[in-house]
CSV table of C-alpha atoms in Angstrom, one decimal:
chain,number,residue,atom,x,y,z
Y,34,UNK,CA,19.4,-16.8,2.0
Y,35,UNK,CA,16.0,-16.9,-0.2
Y,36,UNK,CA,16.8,-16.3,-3.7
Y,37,UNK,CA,15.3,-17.7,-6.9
Y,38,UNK,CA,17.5,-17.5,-10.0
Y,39,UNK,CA,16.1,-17.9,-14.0
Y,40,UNK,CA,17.8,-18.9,-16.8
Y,41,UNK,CA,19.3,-18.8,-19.7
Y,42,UNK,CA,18.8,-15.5,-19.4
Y,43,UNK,CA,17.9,-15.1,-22.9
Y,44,UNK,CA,16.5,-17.7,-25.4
Y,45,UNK,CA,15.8,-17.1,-28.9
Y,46,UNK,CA,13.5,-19.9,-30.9
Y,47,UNK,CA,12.5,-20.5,-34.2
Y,48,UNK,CA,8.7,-20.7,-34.4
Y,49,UNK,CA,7.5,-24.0,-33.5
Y,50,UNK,CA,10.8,-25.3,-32.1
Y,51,UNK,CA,9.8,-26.5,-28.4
Y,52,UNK,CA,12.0,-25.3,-25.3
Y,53,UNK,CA,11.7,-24.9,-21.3
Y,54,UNK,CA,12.7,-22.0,-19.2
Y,55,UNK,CA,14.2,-22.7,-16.0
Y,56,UNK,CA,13.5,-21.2,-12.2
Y,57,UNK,CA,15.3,-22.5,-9.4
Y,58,UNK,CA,14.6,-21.6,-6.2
Y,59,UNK,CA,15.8,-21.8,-2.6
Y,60,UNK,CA,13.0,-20.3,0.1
Y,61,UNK,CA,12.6,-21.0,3.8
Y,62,UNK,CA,9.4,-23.4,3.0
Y,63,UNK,CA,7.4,-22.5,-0.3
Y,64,UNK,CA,4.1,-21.3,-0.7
Y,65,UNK,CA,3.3,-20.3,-3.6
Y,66,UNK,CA,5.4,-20.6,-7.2
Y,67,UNK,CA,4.1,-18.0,-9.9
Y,68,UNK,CA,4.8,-17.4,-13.4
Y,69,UNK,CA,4.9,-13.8,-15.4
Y,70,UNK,CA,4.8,-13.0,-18.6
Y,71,UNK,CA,5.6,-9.4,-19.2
Y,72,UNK,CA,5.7,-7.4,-22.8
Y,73,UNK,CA,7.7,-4.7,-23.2
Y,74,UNK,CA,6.8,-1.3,-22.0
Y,75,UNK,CA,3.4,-3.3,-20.3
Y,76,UNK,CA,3.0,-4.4,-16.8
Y,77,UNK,CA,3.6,-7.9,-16.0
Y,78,UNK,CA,0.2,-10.7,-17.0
Y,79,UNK,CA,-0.1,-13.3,-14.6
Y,80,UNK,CA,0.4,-16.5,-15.6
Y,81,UNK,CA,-0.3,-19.6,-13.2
Y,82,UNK,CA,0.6,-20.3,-9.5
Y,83,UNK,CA,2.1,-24.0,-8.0
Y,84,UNK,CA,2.3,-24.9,-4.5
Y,85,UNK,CA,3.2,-28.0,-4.3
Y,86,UNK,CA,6.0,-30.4,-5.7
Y,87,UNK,CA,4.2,-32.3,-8.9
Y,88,UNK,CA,1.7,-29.9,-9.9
Y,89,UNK,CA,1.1,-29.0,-13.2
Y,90,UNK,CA,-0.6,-26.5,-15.0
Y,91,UNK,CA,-1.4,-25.7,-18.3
Y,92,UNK,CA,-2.3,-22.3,-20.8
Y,93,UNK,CA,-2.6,-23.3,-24.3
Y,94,UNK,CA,1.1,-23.4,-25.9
Y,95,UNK,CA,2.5,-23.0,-21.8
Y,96,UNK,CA,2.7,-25.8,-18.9
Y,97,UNK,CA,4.5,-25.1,-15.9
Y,98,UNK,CA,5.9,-27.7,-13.6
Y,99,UNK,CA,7.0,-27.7,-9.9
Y,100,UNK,CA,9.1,-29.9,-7.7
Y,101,UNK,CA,11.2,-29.0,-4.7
Y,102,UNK,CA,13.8,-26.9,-5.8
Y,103,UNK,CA,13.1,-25.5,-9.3
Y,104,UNK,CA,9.9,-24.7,-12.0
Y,105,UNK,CA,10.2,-25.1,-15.4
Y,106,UNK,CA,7.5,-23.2,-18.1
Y,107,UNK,CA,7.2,-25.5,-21.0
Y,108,UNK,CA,6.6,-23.8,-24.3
Y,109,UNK,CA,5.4,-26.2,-27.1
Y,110,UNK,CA,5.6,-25.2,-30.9
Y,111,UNK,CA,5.8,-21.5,-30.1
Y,112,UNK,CA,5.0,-18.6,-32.1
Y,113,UNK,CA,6.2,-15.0,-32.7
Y,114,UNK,CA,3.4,-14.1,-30.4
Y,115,UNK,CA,4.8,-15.8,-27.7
Y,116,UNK,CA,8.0,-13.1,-27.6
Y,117,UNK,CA,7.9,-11.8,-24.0
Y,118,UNK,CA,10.2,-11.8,-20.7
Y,119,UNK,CA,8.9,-14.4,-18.4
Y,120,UNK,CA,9.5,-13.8,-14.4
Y,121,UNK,CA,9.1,-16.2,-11.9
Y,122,UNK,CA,9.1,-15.7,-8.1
Y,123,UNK,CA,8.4,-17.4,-4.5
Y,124,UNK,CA,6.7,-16.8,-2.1
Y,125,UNK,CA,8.1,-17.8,1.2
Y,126,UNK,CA,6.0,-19.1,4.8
Y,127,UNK,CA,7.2,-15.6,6.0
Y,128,UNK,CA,5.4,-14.1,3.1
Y,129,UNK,CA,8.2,-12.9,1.2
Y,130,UNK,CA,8.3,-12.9,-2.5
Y,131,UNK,CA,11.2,-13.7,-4.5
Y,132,UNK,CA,11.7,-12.5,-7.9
Y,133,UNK,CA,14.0,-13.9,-10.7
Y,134,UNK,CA,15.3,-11.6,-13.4
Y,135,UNK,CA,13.2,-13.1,-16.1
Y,136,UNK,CA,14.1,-15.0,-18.8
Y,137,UNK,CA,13.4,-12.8,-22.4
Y,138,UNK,CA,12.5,-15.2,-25.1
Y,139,UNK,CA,12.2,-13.8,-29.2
Y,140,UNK,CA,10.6,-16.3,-31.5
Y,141,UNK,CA,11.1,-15.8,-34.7
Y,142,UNK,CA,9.2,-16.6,-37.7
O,14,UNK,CA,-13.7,-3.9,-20.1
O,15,UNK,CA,-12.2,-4.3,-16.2
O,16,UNK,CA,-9.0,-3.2,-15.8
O,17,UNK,CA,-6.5,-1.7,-13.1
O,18,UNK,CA,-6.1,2.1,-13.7
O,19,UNK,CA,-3.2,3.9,-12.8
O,20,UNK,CA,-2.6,7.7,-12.0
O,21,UNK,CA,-0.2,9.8,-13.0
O,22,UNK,CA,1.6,7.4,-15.8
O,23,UNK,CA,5.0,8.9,-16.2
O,24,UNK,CA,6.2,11.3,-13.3
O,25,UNK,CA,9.1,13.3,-13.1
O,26,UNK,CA,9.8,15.1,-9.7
O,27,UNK,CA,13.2,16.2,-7.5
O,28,UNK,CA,15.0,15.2,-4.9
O,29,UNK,CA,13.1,16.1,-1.7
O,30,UNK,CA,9.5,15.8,-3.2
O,31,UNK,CA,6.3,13.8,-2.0
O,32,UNK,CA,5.5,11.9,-4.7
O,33,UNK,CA,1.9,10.0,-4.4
O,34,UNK,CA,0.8,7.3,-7.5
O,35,UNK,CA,-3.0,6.0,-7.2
O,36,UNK,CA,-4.0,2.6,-8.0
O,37,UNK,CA,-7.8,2.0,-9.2
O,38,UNK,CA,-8.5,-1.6,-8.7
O,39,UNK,CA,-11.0,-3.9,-10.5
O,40,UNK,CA,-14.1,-3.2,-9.3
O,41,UNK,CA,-15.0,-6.3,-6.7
O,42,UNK,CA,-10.9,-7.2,-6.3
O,43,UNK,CA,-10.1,-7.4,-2.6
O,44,UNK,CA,-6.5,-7.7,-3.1
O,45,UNK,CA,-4.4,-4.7,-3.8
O,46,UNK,CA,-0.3,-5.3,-4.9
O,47,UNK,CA,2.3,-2.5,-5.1
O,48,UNK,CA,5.4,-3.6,-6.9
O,49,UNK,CA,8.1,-1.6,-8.2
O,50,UNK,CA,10.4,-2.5,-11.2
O,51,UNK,CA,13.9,-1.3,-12.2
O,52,UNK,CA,16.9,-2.8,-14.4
O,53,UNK,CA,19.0,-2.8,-11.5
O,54,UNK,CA,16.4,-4.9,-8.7
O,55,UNK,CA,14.0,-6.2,-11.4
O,56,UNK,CA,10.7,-6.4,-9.9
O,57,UNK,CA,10.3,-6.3,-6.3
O,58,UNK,CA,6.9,-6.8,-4.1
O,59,UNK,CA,6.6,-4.0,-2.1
O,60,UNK,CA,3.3,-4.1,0.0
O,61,UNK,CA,0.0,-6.0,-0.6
O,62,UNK,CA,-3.6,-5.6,1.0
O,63,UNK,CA,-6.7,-8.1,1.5
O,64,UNK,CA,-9.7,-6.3,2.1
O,65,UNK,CA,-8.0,-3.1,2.4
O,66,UNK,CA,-5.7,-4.5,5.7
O,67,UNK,CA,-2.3,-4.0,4.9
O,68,UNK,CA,-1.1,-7.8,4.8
O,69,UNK,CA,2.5,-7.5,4.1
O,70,UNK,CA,4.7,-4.2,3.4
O,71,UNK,CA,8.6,-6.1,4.5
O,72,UNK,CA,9.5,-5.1,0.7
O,73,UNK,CA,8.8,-1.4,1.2
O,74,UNK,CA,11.3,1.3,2.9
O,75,UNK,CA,9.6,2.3,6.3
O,76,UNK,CA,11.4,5.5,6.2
O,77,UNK,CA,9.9,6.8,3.4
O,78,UNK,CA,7.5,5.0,2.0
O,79,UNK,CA,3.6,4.2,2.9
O,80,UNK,CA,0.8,2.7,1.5
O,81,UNK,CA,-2.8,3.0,2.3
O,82,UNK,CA,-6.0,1.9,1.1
O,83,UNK,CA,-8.6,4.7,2.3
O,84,UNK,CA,-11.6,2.7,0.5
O,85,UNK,CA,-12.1,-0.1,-1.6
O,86,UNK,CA,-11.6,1.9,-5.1
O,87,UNK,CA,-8.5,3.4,-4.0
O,88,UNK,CA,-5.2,2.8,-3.5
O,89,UNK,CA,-1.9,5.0,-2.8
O,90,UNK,CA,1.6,4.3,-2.6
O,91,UNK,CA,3.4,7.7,-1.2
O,92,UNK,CA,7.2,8.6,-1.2
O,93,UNK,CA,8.4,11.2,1.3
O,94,UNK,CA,11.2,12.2,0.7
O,95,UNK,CA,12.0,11.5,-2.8
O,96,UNK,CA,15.6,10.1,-3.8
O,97,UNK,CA,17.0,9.2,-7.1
O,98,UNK,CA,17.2,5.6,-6.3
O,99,UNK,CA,13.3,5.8,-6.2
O,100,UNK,CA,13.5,6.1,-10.1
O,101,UNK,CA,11.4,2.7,-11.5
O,102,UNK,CA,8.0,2.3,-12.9
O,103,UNK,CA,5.6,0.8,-10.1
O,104,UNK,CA,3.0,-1.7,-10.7
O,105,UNK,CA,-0.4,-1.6,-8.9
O,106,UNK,CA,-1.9,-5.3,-9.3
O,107,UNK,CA,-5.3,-6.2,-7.7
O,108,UNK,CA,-7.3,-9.4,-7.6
O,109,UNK,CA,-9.8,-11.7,-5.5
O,110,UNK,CA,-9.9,-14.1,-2.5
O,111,UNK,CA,-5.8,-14.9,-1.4
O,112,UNK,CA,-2.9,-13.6,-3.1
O,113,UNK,CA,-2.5,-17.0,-4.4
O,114,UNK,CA,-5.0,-16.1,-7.1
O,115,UNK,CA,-4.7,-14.5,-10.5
O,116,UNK,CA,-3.6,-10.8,-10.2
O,117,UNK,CA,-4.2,-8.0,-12.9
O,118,UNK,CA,-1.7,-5.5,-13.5
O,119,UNK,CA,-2.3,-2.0,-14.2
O,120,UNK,CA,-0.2,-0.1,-16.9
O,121,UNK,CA,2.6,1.4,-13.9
O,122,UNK,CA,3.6,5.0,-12.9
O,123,UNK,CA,7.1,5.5,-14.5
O,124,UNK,CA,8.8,7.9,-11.7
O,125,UNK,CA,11.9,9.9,-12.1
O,126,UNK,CA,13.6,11.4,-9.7
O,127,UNK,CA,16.1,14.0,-10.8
C-alpha cells in the first residue's frame, strides 16, 4: 500500500539550533517528492520537488534530500520565522499523490 | 501582485445542498490543483488539470463531486449532494508547464456542512 509517513510529529527548536525532518515513503515507483510549508490559517507554499535518489535542493535556511525510501528537509540555524507545519507527499507512476501529516515545527527565540 | 483567488472564503450550507467554490488561477498558469484539507485526512489531492484537460481526478468522490475548467480563468469544484463529512477548507493551486513545477496556493474555501 502507498503511504508516506512524517515525523516527529512535532519539533520544537531554539533559534539557531540545526535539525532535519523526516518523510519516508513507500509508492509503487516515485515520481515526484515535494515539500510544503504551510502557516497556520494560510494555504500550503510550495517548497521544492526531487525525483530522483541523490538530489538535492536548496532555499536559503532549507535543503531537502532524496534517496529511495525517505526525504529529509534540512533546516540550518533556524529562526522564529521559520515556525510552520511542513508536508511532504509522493507522487506515484499511477499519478497518485501521497500526503504525510506534516511535521509542525515552533522555533523559539 | 499574481496570486490564486478563491471564491466564496468561508461557506456554511446543509446537508443536501450544491455547493460550488471557484478558483481564479494566475494569469498564464496552465495547471489548475483542487485539494482538500481536514484534521482527520490532512491534505488530500483531489483533481488536477493541464491546459484545462482534466489530468487526474482518482482523489475525488465520483458520486458527488466534479470539477471543471470552462476557460482558462476559471475553475470549479462542485459538491452535489452535500454531506457533513464534506466539512474542510479546499485549496485551489495553479502553476505552469507539468505538475512537477512550483504550484501557488490560493487562500481555500472553508466549507461547513451542517
Amino acid at each position: 500500500e502507498d503511504q508516506v509517513t512524517q515525523s516527529p510529529e512535532a519539533l520544537r527548536l531554539q533559534e539557531g539550533e540545526s535539525s532535519s525532518l523526516n518523510c519516508s515513503y513507500t509508492v509503487s515507483g516515485l515520481r515526484g517528492l515535494f515539500w510544503y510549508r504551510q502557516d497556520p490559517g494560510k494555504g500550503p507554499e510550495f517548497l521544492f520537488t526531487l525525483y530522483s535518489a541523490g538530489e538535492e535542493k536548496e532555499k536559503e535556511r532549507l535543503k531537502a534530500t532524496l534517496t529511495k525510501k525517505e526525504s529529509f528537509l534540512h533546516i540550518t540555524a533556524p529562526k522564529p520565522e521559520d515556525s510552520a507545519t511542513y508536508l511532504c507527499a509522493a507522487q506515484n507512476t499511477g499519478n497518485q499523490f501521497y500526503f504525510g501529516t506534516g511535521t509542525s515545527l515552533t522555533v523559539i527565540p | 501582485d499574481a496570486r490564486v483567488t478563491q471564491t466564496p472564503r468561508h461557506k456554511v450550507t446543509e446537508m443536501g445542498q450544491e455547493v460550488t467554490m471557484r478558483c481564479q488561477p494566475i494569469l498564464g498558469h496552465n495547471t489548475v490543483f483542487w485539494y482538500r484539507q481536514t484534521m482527520m485526512q490532512g491534505l488530500e489531492l483531489l483533481a488536477y488539470f493541464r491546459n484545462r484537460a482534466p489530468l487526474d481526478d482518482s482523489g475525488m468522490p465520483k458520486d458527488r463531486f466534479s470539477a471543471e475548467m470552462p476557460d482558462a480563468t476559471l475553475a470549479t469544484l462542485k459538491i452535489q449532494p452535500s454531506e457533513p463529512r464534506d466539512s474542510a477548507v479546499y485549496f485551489c493551486a495553479s502553476g505552469f508547464g507539468w505538475i512537477y513545477n512550483e504550484q501557488f496556493f490560493g487562500p481555500g474555501t472553508r466549507l461547513t456542512v451542517l
